[in-house]
Amino acid sequence: VIELPSSFPTLASGCLRVPQFTNYAVDFVETLDYVFASKPSECEPYGFKPKGEAPMLTEDMVKNYVAMPNEVMPSDHVAVVCDFEWLKNQ
């Protein structure tokens, strides 16, 4: 757990579930990439609420090509795409 100063906004993860991996190389498979957005708070009335994320690649999909990048996946990182709702505290 990281302790942040009270002046730092409260953050919400854009992914409702932490991805199994966002980097897939021959000798390294790990979640390295995240999307965060600030939630509304007493100090800041505007913020975001996570709504969902795009489907992530499965390990079986990548294993067909050994690792990333490859001929159909141009990066060694998976694109993390999330939807947020813009909110205002009432």
C-alpha angles and dihedrals in degrees: 000000000000117000112216128190115268089246090064114095122252106256131214124199114240090215114076087204124032107249117250087233140344096186123050118180130154094264102021131055117170146130105259103149127072137169118218132177132183120258123220112267142170089273097043117032095192125071147119139276119205112241104175147307139242116262113275127224116263123229090246091057092054096040089063086069096035095236145340135309099045140140094294101027108056098192137047087230127073116232109249107209121181138176120222133186117224109234139187122197111242 
